[in-house]
Amino acid sequence: MKKIYGSAAEALDGVLFDGMLIAAGGFGLCGIPELLIDGIVAAGTKDLTVASNNAGVDDFGLGKLLATRQIKKMMSSYVGENAEFMRQYLSGELELEFNPQGTLAERMRAGGAGIPGFYTKTGVGTVIAEGKEVKTFDGQDYILERGIFADLAIVKAWKADATGNAVFRKTARNFNPPAAMCGRICIMEVEEIVPTGSLDPDTIHLPGIYVHRLIQGTHEKRIEQRTVRQRETA
Amino acid sequence: MPWDRNQMAARAAKELRDGMYVNLGIGIPTLVSNYIPDGITVTLQSENGMLGMGPFPFAGEEDADLINAGKQTITELPHTAYFDSAASFGMIRGGKIAMAILGAMEVSESGDLANWMIPGKLVKGMGGAMDLVAGVGRVVVVMDHANKHGESKVLKSCTLPLTGTGVVDLIITNMGVLEVVPGGLKLLELADGVTEGDLRAATEATLVN
C-alpha cells in the first residue's frame, strides 16, 4: 500500500471535513506538524476541535488555524503563549477544554489502544473533576477520564521509512506518538523519508501501523525561548 | 533579612538526596539546579519527555528539537533518555519521580496547592502541574510568604482553584521552612533575621508544635 504522498494538500485530500476532531502532536513549537497545519489552513476546513497540548503562537503552529478562525474548540493543557487565542477565548468565540498534560497524553494513548476510559488521581478535588465519575481504589480516589478517538491525527517525526516506521529526535517526540495512535487516520510529516530497511528495527519509536499517509518536507522548526549560557573565558 | 530567590532555591536544594529523579518547576524552582550539594547526583526530569536535563546550550548550539518544559533551549547529558509525553506522565503518575519542587500562588495548612489559575485573570492552563502533584513522591513548594499586596499565601484553606488537595509536603518561603503535618504546619526553620513572631504574624495557617 502506498503511504507516501507528494504534498500536505495531497495527503489531506479526502480526509478533512467540517466539525472534525483532530489530534495534533508537538509541545510548544517543538515537533509540531507545520506542513499539515499549513495544508489545513489552505483547505479551509471549519469548526475544528483540536486536541493539542498547546495552541502555537500567533503566527506559527496552530496559531495559524486560530487566525483563520477554523478552530471551534481546543483541548489543551497550556495556552499561555498566544494572544489571539486569548482574545477569541475571552470573547466567547473559542471553546477551551483544559486537560492536565498527563491526562491529555494518556487520553490519546488510551484512545489509540482501544481504551475508552481510565481512572486517574490527577485532578481529584479540583475543577477538572467536576462532572466526572469518582471511584475509590484501595482507599484512594480516582476520576474517570475518556480516551480520545480522533478523526485525524497530524504528527511530525524526524525520519520514517516508506512503511511509516518512524524515529523522532530528542524532545520533539513529545505528544507525537500518542497523537498518532489515537487517529482513525494518521498523517505524518517527516524531515526525511529513508529507504525501507535503513532504520534499525530495534530503534523504531512508532511502528508504521499507526501511520497511513506520509509526506516529506522542509521545516522551519522555530525556537520559542532561546536560552543560552556564556562560555567561561580563560 | 528574609531569604532572596537564590537563598530559597539553595534551601530547597538541601532537600535533594543522592540518586533522586526530580522535576523542577518554572521560576525559583529552576534555580535549584544551581545549588545541588556536592556529592549528590540527581537526575532532572523535564515532563515534555526527557530524563537527564543538561544546562542551557552555548550560543550557536541551540537545537529546536531540544527544549525543556518551559520551552527553553537546553542540552543533553551522557545519561539522558528521551520518551513520549504519555510515557513521561506515566512515570510521574506512577510515582517514579521522587520529588517535585514547584512554585505556588497559595498553599493551605492541609497541603492543598493552588498554582495554576486566578479567576478573572488570564487563564493559561495547568500544564503538567496537576499530574505532578498527584503522582510525585514528595512535593516541595518554594514561594514568597506573602503576595504583592502583603497578604499571606500560607492559608487555612486556599481561595484560588486548586491544583491538588493534600499534596504538599514542605513549604519553603522567604521567611522560613514549614512542614505539612496532621493539624497544620510545623515550623522547621527560620530565614536569617526572621523571628518566629514575624513568621506567625505573616501566616494565616495554623502552626502546630
GROMACS .gro file of C-alpha atoms in nm:
model
  443
    1MET     CA    1   0.000   0.000   0.000
    2LYS     CA    2   0.132   0.339  -0.096
    3LYS     CA    3   0.169   0.571   0.200
    4ILE     CA    4   0.393   0.840   0.056
    5TYR     CA    5   0.218   1.149  -0.078
    6GLY     CA    6   0.368   1.439  -0.269
    7SER     CA    7   0.247   1.725  -0.051
    8ALA     CA    8   0.038   1.815   0.251
    9ALA     CA    9  -0.251   1.902   0.017
   10GLU     CA   10  -0.238   1.560  -0.147
   11ALA     CA   11  -0.210   1.380   0.186
   12LEU     CA   12  -0.506   1.573   0.331
   13ASP     CA   13  -0.724   1.522   0.022
   14GLY     CA   14  -1.043   1.333   0.105
   15VAL     CA   15  -0.969   1.324   0.479
   16LEU     CA   16  -1.092   1.662   0.601
   17PHE     CA   17  -1.448   1.757   0.691
   18ASP     CA   18  -1.606   2.043   0.884
   19GLY     CA   19  -1.657   1.979   1.255
   20MET     CA   20  -1.395   1.704   1.276
   21LEU     CA   21  -1.175   1.618   1.575
   22ILE     CA   22  -0.803   1.643   1.506
   23ALA     CA   23  -0.526   1.529   1.742
   24ALA     CA   24  -0.200   1.714   1.685
   25GLY     CA   25   0.150   1.628   1.806
   26GLY     CA   26   0.400   1.877   1.942
   27PHE     CA   27   0.493   2.056   2.263
   28GLY     CA   28   0.507   2.432   2.231
   29LEU     CA   29   0.654   2.480   1.885
   30CYS     CA   30   0.874   2.170   1.919
   31GLY     CA   31   0.789   1.877   1.696
   32ILE     CA   32   0.472   2.030   1.554
   33PRO     CA   33   0.326   1.924   1.216
   34GLU     CA   34   0.398   2.256   1.045
   35LEU     CA   35   0.330   2.142   0.692
   36LEU     CA   36  -0.001   1.974   0.768
   37ILE     CA   37  -0.122   2.276   0.966
   38ASP     CA   38  -0.046   2.491   0.661
   39GLY     CA   39  -0.232   2.235   0.450
   40ILE     CA   40  -0.543   2.257   0.667
   41VAL     CA   41  -0.526   2.637   0.656
   42ALA     CA   42  -0.522   2.613   0.276
   43ALA     CA   43  -0.807   2.361   0.272
   44GLY     CA   44  -1.023   2.593   0.483
   45THR     CA   45  -1.187   2.316   0.689
   46LYS     CA   46  -1.402   2.474   0.961
   47ASP     CA   47  -1.539   2.415   1.311
   48LEU     CA   48  -1.243   2.200   1.407
   49THR     CA   49  -1.190   2.058   1.753
   50VAL     CA   50  -0.817   2.021   1.807
   51ALA     CA   51  -0.660   1.814   2.084
   52SER     CA   52  -0.309   1.952   2.125
   53ASN     CA   53  -0.105   2.028   2.435
   54ASN     CA   54  -0.056   2.389   2.324
   55ALA     CA   55  -0.206   2.624   2.068
   56GLY     CA   56   0.104   2.756   1.895
   57VAL     CA   57   0.191   3.126   1.883
   58ASP     CA   58   0.007   3.397   1.693
   59ASP     CA   59   0.174   3.344   1.357
   60PHE     CA   60   0.304   2.986   1.379
   61GLY     CA   61   0.178   2.638   1.451
   62LEU     CA   62  -0.187   2.605   1.546
   63GLY     CA   63  -0.195   2.983   1.584
   64LYS     CA   64  -0.238   2.994   1.206
   65LEU     CA   65  -0.561   2.794   1.230
   66LEU     CA   66  -0.680   3.023   1.508
   67ALA     CA   67  -0.603   3.329   1.297
   68THR     CA   68  -0.827   3.193   1.020
   69ARG     CA   69  -1.099   3.107   1.276
   70GLN     CA   70  -1.104   2.744   1.164
   71ILE     CA   71  -1.087   2.611   1.521
   72LYS     CA   72  -1.407   2.594   1.725
   73LYS     CA   73  -1.264   2.421   2.030
   74MET     CA   74  -0.923   2.340   2.178
   75MET     CA   75  -0.840   2.055   2.418
   76SER     CA   76  -0.511   2.164   2.575
   77SER     CA   77  -0.311   2.186   2.895
   78TYR     CA   78  -0.140   2.521   2.845
   79VAL     CA   79  -0.221   2.803   2.606
   80GLY     CA   80  -0.025   3.092   2.753
   81GLU     CA   81   0.179   3.196   2.452
   82ASN     CA   82  -0.096   3.301   2.216
   83ALA     CA   83  -0.262   3.644   2.230
   84GLU     CA   84  -0.515   3.570   1.954
   85PHE     CA   85  -0.618   3.254   2.138
   86MET     CA   86  -0.686   3.461   2.450
   87ARG     CA   87  -0.883   3.719   2.255
   88GLN     CA   88  -1.107   3.456   2.095
   89TYR     CA   89  -1.147   3.266   2.421
   90LEU     CA   90  -1.232   3.568   2.635
   91SER     CA   91  -1.484   3.691   2.374
   92GLY     CA   92  -1.654   3.350   2.372
   93GLU     CA   93  -1.568   3.270   2.009
   94LEU     CA   94  -1.348   2.976   2.102
   95GLU     CA   95  -1.424   2.687   2.336
   96LEU     CA   96  -1.150   2.558   2.559
   97GLU     CA   97  -1.134   2.231   2.748
   98PHE     CA   98  -0.838   2.227   2.983
   99ASN     CA   99  -0.681   1.886   3.034
  100PRO     CA  100  -0.392   1.819   3.270
  101GLN     CA  101  -0.096   1.748   3.045
  102GLY     CA  102  -0.054   1.387   3.150
  103THR     CA  103  -0.426   1.325   3.127
  104LEU     CA  104  -0.429   1.461   2.772
  105ALA     CA  105  -0.138   1.239   2.673
  106GLU     CA  106  -0.298   0.935   2.832
  107ARG     CA  107  -0.637   1.011   2.675
  108MET     CA  108  -0.466   0.998   2.335
  109ARG     CA  109  -0.266   0.686   2.417
  110ALA     CA  110  -0.574   0.514   2.558
  111GLY     CA  111  -0.787   0.600   2.255
  112GLY     CA  112  -0.519   0.459   2.030
  113ALA     CA  113  -0.502   0.145   2.242
  114GLY     CA  114  -0.879   0.089   2.231
  115ILE     CA  115  -0.941   0.201   2.587
  116PRO     CA  116  -1.249   0.427   2.611
  117GLY     CA  117  -1.186   0.538   2.968
  118PHE     CA  118  -0.940   0.514   3.253
  119TYR     CA  119  -0.915   0.625   3.614
  120THR     CA  120  -0.651   0.871   3.727
  121LYS     CA  121  -0.575   1.054   4.051
  122THR     CA  122  -0.472   1.363   3.855
  123GLY     CA  123  -0.721   1.643   3.917
  124VAL     CA  124  -0.909   1.481   4.205
  125GLY     CA  125  -1.059   1.756   4.420
  126THR     CA  126  -1.009   2.023   4.150
  127VAL     CA  127  -1.232   2.178   3.883
  128ILE     CA  128  -1.106   1.910   3.646
  129ALA     CA  129  -1.302   1.651   3.844
  130GLU     CA  130  -1.634   1.835   3.810
  131GLY     CA  131  -1.895   1.615   3.643
  132LYS     CA  132  -1.666   1.313   3.628
  133GLU     CA  133  -1.721   0.979   3.796
  134VAL     CA  134  -1.512   0.932   4.110
  135LYS     CA  135  -1.414   0.578   4.207
  136THR     CA  136  -1.216   0.465   4.509
  137PHE     CA  137  -0.946   0.203   4.467
  138ASP     CA  138  -0.759   0.084   4.777
  139GLY     CA  139  -0.871   0.390   4.971
  140GLN     CA  140  -0.763   0.646   4.711
  141ASP     CA  141  -0.999   0.847   4.489
  142TYR     CA  142  -0.961   0.848   4.113
  143ILE     CA  143  -1.160   1.020   3.838
  144LEU     CA  144  -1.277   0.872   3.511
  145GLU     CA  145  -1.121   1.024   3.201
  146ARG     CA  146  -1.217   0.930   2.846
  147GLY     CA  147  -0.993   0.804   2.571
  148ILE     CA  148  -0.971   1.029   2.267
  149PHE     CA  149  -1.069   0.880   1.932
  150ALA     CA  150  -0.974   1.143   1.676
  151ASP     CA  151  -1.097   1.159   1.318
  152LEU     CA  152  -0.747   1.257   1.213
  153ALA     CA  153  -0.403   1.272   1.373
  154ILE     CA  154  -0.142   1.511   1.236
  155VAL     CA  155   0.209   1.446   1.362
  156LYS     CA  156   0.572   1.520   1.286
  157ALA     CA  157   0.869   1.284   1.306
  158TRP     CA  158   1.235   1.315   1.215
  159LYS     CA  159   1.269   1.020   0.978
  160ALA     CA  160   1.043   0.746   0.852
  161ASP     CA  161   1.071   0.467   0.601
  162ALA     CA  162   0.817   0.414   0.324
  163THR     CA  163   0.603   0.196   0.551
  164GLY     CA  164   0.576   0.473   0.811
  165ASN     CA  165   0.811   0.325   1.070
  166ALA     CA  166   0.921   0.645   1.241
  167VAL     CA  167   1.202   0.785   1.450
  168PHE     CA  168   1.177   1.108   1.646
  169ARG     CA  169   1.458   1.335   1.756
  170LYS     CA  170   1.521   1.442   2.118
  171THR     CA  171   1.228   1.621   2.287
  172ALA     CA  172   1.047   1.664   1.954
  173ARG     CA  173   0.890   1.324   2.020
  174ASN     CA  174   0.657   1.454   2.297
  175PHE     CA  175   0.287   1.418   2.204
  176ASN     CA  176   0.352   1.283   1.855
  177PRO     CA  177   0.333   0.907   1.928
  178PRO     CA  178   0.016   0.921   2.142
  179ALA     CA  179  -0.148   1.165   1.898
  180ALA     CA  180  -0.060   0.936   1.606
  181MET     CA  181  -0.206   0.637   1.787
  182CYS     CA  182  -0.546   0.795   1.853
  183GLY     CA  183  -0.623   0.898   1.496
  184ARG     CA  184  -0.855   0.688   1.283
  185ILE     CA  185  -0.630   0.822   1.008
  186CYS     CA  186  -0.282   0.946   1.086
  187ILE     CA  187  -0.085   1.167   0.853
  188MET     CA  188   0.280   1.210   0.940
  189GLU     CA  189   0.525   1.465   0.808
  190VAL     CA  190   0.898   1.398   0.831
  191GLU     CA  191   1.221   1.573   0.756
  192GLU     CA  192   1.342   1.274   0.560
  193ILE     CA  193   1.188   0.959   0.413
  194VAL     CA  194   1.463   0.698   0.420
  195PRO     CA  195   1.484   0.369   0.228
  196THR     CA  196   1.292   0.086   0.390
  197GLY     CA  197   1.545  -0.132   0.569
  198SER     CA  198   1.777   0.154   0.659
  199LEU     CA  199   1.625   0.210   1.006
  200ASP     CA  200   1.727  -0.035   1.276
  201PRO     CA  201   1.404  -0.221   1.365
  202ASP     CA  202   1.508  -0.212   1.731
  203THR     CA  203   1.510   0.168   1.732
  204ILE     CA  204   1.169   0.240   1.576
  205HIS     CA  205   0.980   0.476   1.808
  206LEU     CA  206   0.644   0.447   1.630
  207PRO     CA  207   0.566   0.145   1.412
  208GLY     CA  208   0.422   0.219   1.070
  209ILE     CA  209   0.092   0.051   1.155
  210TYR     CA  210  -0.015   0.383   1.309
  211VAL     CA  211   0.083   0.588   1.002
  212HIS     CA  212  -0.148   0.594   0.700
  213ARG     CA  213  -0.009   0.878   0.495
  214LEU     CA  214   0.341   1.021   0.488
  215ILE     CA  215   0.494   1.338   0.349
  216GLN     CA  216   0.845   1.479   0.348
  217GLY     CA  217   0.927   1.847   0.360
  218THR     CA  218   1.136   2.132   0.491
  219HIS     CA  219   1.057   2.251   0.840
  220GLU     CA  220   1.115   2.593   0.993
  221LYS     CA  221   1.146   2.444   1.345
  222ARG     CA  222   1.109   2.778   1.518
  223ILE     CA  223   1.257   2.817   1.869
  224GLU     CA  224   1.015   2.968   2.122
  225GLN     CA  225   1.255   3.055   2.407
  226ARG     CA  226   1.617   3.081   2.300
  227THR     CA  227   1.820   3.043   2.619
  228VAL     CA  228   2.199   3.015   2.622
  229ARG     CA  229   2.488   3.021   2.867
  230GLN     CA  230   2.811   3.211   2.835
  231ARG     CA  231   3.136   3.031   2.765
  232GLU     CA  232   3.374   3.073   3.055
  233THR     CA  233   3.666   3.284   2.942
  234ALA     CA  234   4.007   3.159   3.040
  235MET     CA  235   1.674   3.982   5.607
  236PRO     CA  236   1.433   3.724   5.460
  237TRP     CA  237   1.577   3.490   5.201
  238ASP     CA  238   1.602   3.606   4.841
  239ARG     CA  239   1.517   3.388   4.540
  240ASN     CA  240   1.860   3.229   4.530
  241GLN     CA  241   1.865   3.159   4.904
  242MET     CA  242   1.523   2.995   4.878
  243ALA     CA  243   1.648   2.782   4.588
  244ALA     CA  244   1.961   2.690   4.785
  245ARG     CA  245   1.747   2.586   5.082
  246ALA     CA  246   1.524   2.375   4.856
  247ALA     CA  247   1.834   2.206   4.713
  248LYS     CA  248   1.912   2.074   5.061
  249GLU     CA  249   1.602   1.853   5.027
  250LEU     CA  250   1.766   1.662   4.741
  251ARG     CA  251   1.910   1.319   4.810
  252ASP     CA  252   2.166   1.128   4.610
  253GLY     CA  253   2.018   0.931   4.324
  254MET     CA  254   1.683   1.111   4.316
  255TYR     CA  255   1.483   1.168   4.000
  256VAL     CA  256   1.347   1.521   4.036
  257ASN     CA  257   1.116   1.755   3.849
  258LEU     CA  258   1.177   2.128   3.889
  259GLY     CA  259   0.901   2.376   3.809
  260ILE     CA  260   0.938   2.709   3.634
  261GLY     CA  261   1.070   3.017   3.820
  262ILE     CA  262   1.256   2.987   4.151
  263PRO     CA  263   1.250   2.604   4.136
  264THR     CA  264   1.457   2.617   3.817
  265LEU     CA  265   1.731   2.792   4.018
  266VAL     CA  266   1.757   2.487   4.247
  267SER     CA  267   1.975   2.317   3.986
  268ASN     CA  268   2.245   2.579   4.061
  269TYR     CA  269   2.267   2.466   4.425
  270ILE     CA  270   2.279   2.088   4.413
  271PRO     CA  271   2.507   1.996   4.707
  272ASP     CA  272   2.849   1.844   4.646
  273GLY     CA  273   2.848   1.466   4.643
  274ILE     CA  274   2.483   1.447   4.541
  275THR     CA  275   2.378   1.341   4.195
  276VAL     CA  276   2.021   1.394   4.089
  277THR     CA  277   1.857   1.335   3.752
  278LEU     CA  278   1.628   1.613   3.637
  279GLN     CA  279   1.312   1.521   3.452
  280SER     CA  280   1.153   1.752   3.200
  281GLU     CA  281   0.793   1.646   3.156
  282ASN     CA  282   0.787   1.708   2.782
  283GLY     CA  283   0.986   1.386   2.756
  284MET     CA  284   1.337   1.380   2.896
  285LEU     CA  285   1.539   1.248   3.188
  286GLY     CA  286   1.886   1.390   3.242
  287MET     CA  287   1.832   1.755   3.155
  288GLY     CA  288   2.151   1.949   3.099
  289PRO     CA  289   2.228   2.323   3.116
  290PHE     CA  290   2.143   2.587   2.855
  291PRO     CA  291   2.346   2.548   2.534
  292PHE     CA  292   2.626   2.779   2.431
  293ALA     CA  293   2.521   3.048   2.183
  294GLY     CA  294   2.504   2.899   1.836
  295GLU     CA  295   2.445   2.547   1.965
  296GLU     CA  296   2.071   2.578   2.031
  297ASP     CA  297   1.865   2.288   1.897
  298ALA     CA  298   1.496   2.344   1.817
  299ASP     CA  299   1.433   1.976   1.894
  300LEU     CA  300   1.575   2.003   2.246
  301ILE     CA  301   1.373   2.211   2.490
  302ASN     CA  302   1.256   2.187   2.849
  303ALA     CA  303   0.900   2.211   2.979
  304GLY     CA  304   0.939   2.590   2.990
  305LYS     CA  305   1.012   2.574   2.614
  306GLN     CA  306   1.369   2.693   2.675
  307THR     CA  307   1.657   2.551   2.474
  308ILE     CA  308   1.865   2.309   2.683
  309THR     CA  309   2.127   2.036   2.635
  310GLU     CA  310   2.153   1.664   2.698
  311LEU     CA  311   2.391   1.476   2.929
  312PRO     CA  312   2.564   1.137   2.891
  313HIS     CA  313   2.280   0.964   3.081
  314THR     CA  314   1.993   1.144   2.904
  315ALA     CA  315   1.692   0.946   2.788
  316TYR     CA  316   1.403   1.069   2.573
  317PHE     CA  317   1.046   0.939   2.565
  318ASP     CA  318   0.698   1.050   2.462
  319SER     CA  319   0.454   1.252   2.671
  320ALA     CA  320   0.239   0.951   2.767
  321ALA     CA  321   0.546   0.767   2.899
  322SER     CA  322   0.665   1.085   3.071
  323PHE     CA  323   0.343   1.125   3.265
  324GLY     CA  324   0.329   0.753   3.322
  325MET     CA  325   0.647   0.784   3.528
  326ILE     CA  326   0.509   1.093   3.701
  327ARG     CA  327   0.167   0.946   3.780
  328GLY     CA  328   0.327   0.613   3.861
  329GLY     CA  329   0.529   0.759   4.146
  330LYS     CA  330   0.871   0.708   3.988
  331ILE     CA  331   0.974   1.071   4.034
  332ALA     CA  332   1.093   1.113   4.391
  333MET     CA  333   1.043   1.486   4.429
  334ALA     CA  334   0.889   1.787   4.258
  335ILE     CA  335   0.990   2.138   4.354
  336LEU     CA  336   0.720   2.380   4.240
  337GLY     CA  337   0.613   2.740   4.271
  338ALA     CA  338   0.273   2.831   4.419
  339MET     CA  339   0.017   3.106   4.450
  340GLU     CA  340  -0.136   2.963   4.770
  341VAL     CA  341  -0.080   2.664   4.999
  342SER     CA  342  -0.313   2.551   5.277
  343GLU     CA  343  -0.236   2.401   5.616
  344SER     CA  344  -0.365   2.065   5.489
  345GLY     CA  345  -0.126   2.069   5.194
  346ASP     CA  346  -0.370   2.190   4.929
  347LEU     CA  347  -0.195   2.369   4.645
  348ALA     CA  348  -0.317   2.643   4.411
  349ASN     CA  349  -0.071   2.739   4.141
  350TRP     CA  350  -0.242   2.749   3.804
  351MET     CA  351  -0.532   2.989   3.781
  352ILE     CA  352  -0.659   3.325   3.906
  353PRO     CA  353  -1.028   3.360   3.814
  354GLY     CA  354  -1.098   3.666   3.605
  355LYS     CA  355  -0.737   3.695   3.501
  356LEU     CA  356  -0.557   3.547   3.205
  357VAL     CA  357  -0.607   3.172   3.205
  358LYS     CA  358  -0.304   2.990   3.076
  359GLY     CA  359  -0.363   2.635   3.194
  360MET     CA  360  -0.229   2.385   3.443
  361GLY     CA  361   0.022   2.222   3.210
  362GLY     CA  362   0.165   1.925   3.396
  363ALA     CA  363   0.123   2.064   3.749
  364MET     CA  364  -0.186   1.860   3.842
  365ASP     CA  365  -0.023   1.537   3.727
  366LEU     CA  366   0.297   1.617   3.913
  367VAL     CA  367   0.136   1.689   4.248
  368ALA     CA  368  -0.088   1.384   4.217
  369GLY     CA  369   0.191   1.142   4.135
  370VAL     CA  370   0.526   1.257   4.267
  371GLY     CA  371   0.654   1.115   4.596
  372ARG     CA  372   0.735   1.439   4.776
  373VAL     CA  373   0.613   1.785   4.675
  374VAL     CA  374   0.817   2.084   4.790
  375VAL     CA  375   0.674   2.431   4.732
  376VAL     CA  376   0.901   2.732   4.701
  377MET     CA  377   0.729   3.073   4.709
  378ASP     CA  378   0.716   3.413   4.877
  379HIS     CA  379   0.537   3.403   5.210
  380ALA     CA  380   0.304   3.690   5.112
  381ASN     CA  381   0.161   3.813   4.783
  382LYS     CA  382   0.235   4.155   4.640
  383HIS     CA  383  -0.049   4.303   4.847
  384GLY     CA  384   0.118   4.175   5.165
  385GLU     CA  385  -0.144   3.903   5.222
  386SER     CA  386  -0.035   3.563   5.345
  387LYS     CA  387  -0.005   3.288   5.084
  388VAL     CA  388   0.013   3.027   5.363
  389LEU     CA  389  -0.355   2.983   5.442
  390LYS     CA  390  -0.606   2.781   5.641
  391SER     CA  391  -0.765   2.697   5.310
  392CYS     CA  392  -0.688   2.809   4.956
  393THR     CA  393  -0.912   3.067   4.789
  394LEU     CA  394  -0.794   3.003   4.432
  395PRO     CA  395  -0.882   2.700   4.216
  396LEU     CA  396  -0.680   2.403   4.337
  397THR     CA  397  -0.405   2.212   4.161
  398GLY     CA  398  -0.435   1.927   4.411
  399THR     CA  399  -0.563   1.852   4.760
  400GLY     CA  400  -0.338   1.739   5.043
  401VAL     CA  401  -0.040   1.712   4.811
  402VAL     CA  402   0.224   1.948   4.956
  403ASP     CA  403   0.483   1.806   5.197
  404LEU     CA  404   0.715   2.101   5.259
  405ILE     CA  405   0.684   2.479   5.212
  406ILE     CA  406   0.994   2.692   5.169
  407THR     CA  407   0.927   3.066   5.170
  408ASN     CA  408   1.140   3.376   5.202
  409MET     CA  409   1.066   3.364   5.577
  410GLY     CA  410   1.139   3.001   5.659
  411VAL     CA  411   1.056   2.634   5.618
  412LEU     CA  412   0.723   2.474   5.715
  413GLU     CA  413   0.629   2.109   5.710
  414VAL     CA  414   0.272   1.991   5.650
  415VAL     CA  415   0.178   1.771   5.947
  416PRO     CA  416  -0.155   1.650   6.089
  417GLY     CA  417  -0.343   1.952   6.225
  418GLY     CA  418  -0.143   2.221   6.049
  419LEU     CA  419   0.205   2.338   5.967
  420LYS     CA  420   0.516   2.281   6.174
  421LEU     CA  421   0.786   2.546   6.171
  422LEU     CA  422   1.118   2.379   6.093
  423GLU     CA  423   1.345   2.669   6.020
  424LEU     CA  424   1.351   3.050   6.010
  425ALA     CA  425   1.526   3.257   5.745
  426ASP     CA  426   1.815   3.468   5.868
  427GLY     CA  427   1.689   3.766   6.063
  428VAL     CA  428   1.326   3.648   6.070
  429THR     CA  429   1.178   3.584   6.414
  430GLU     CA  430   0.911   3.328   6.494
  431GLY     CA  431   0.685   3.621   6.578
  432ASP     CA  432   0.744   3.771   6.232
  433LEU     CA  433   0.657   3.441   6.066
  434ARG     CA  434   0.349   3.379   6.280
  435ALA     CA  435   0.223   3.730   6.204
  436ALA     CA  436   0.267   3.669   5.832
  437THR     CA  437   0.098   3.326   5.835
  438GLU     CA  438  -0.278   3.272   5.823
  439ALA     CA  439  -0.249   2.893   5.853
  440THR     CA  440  -0.247   2.708   6.185
  441LEU     CA  441   0.102   2.648   6.319
  442VAL     CA  442   0.145   2.341   6.540
  443ASN     CA  443   0.432   2.221   6.751
   0.00000   0.00000   0.00000
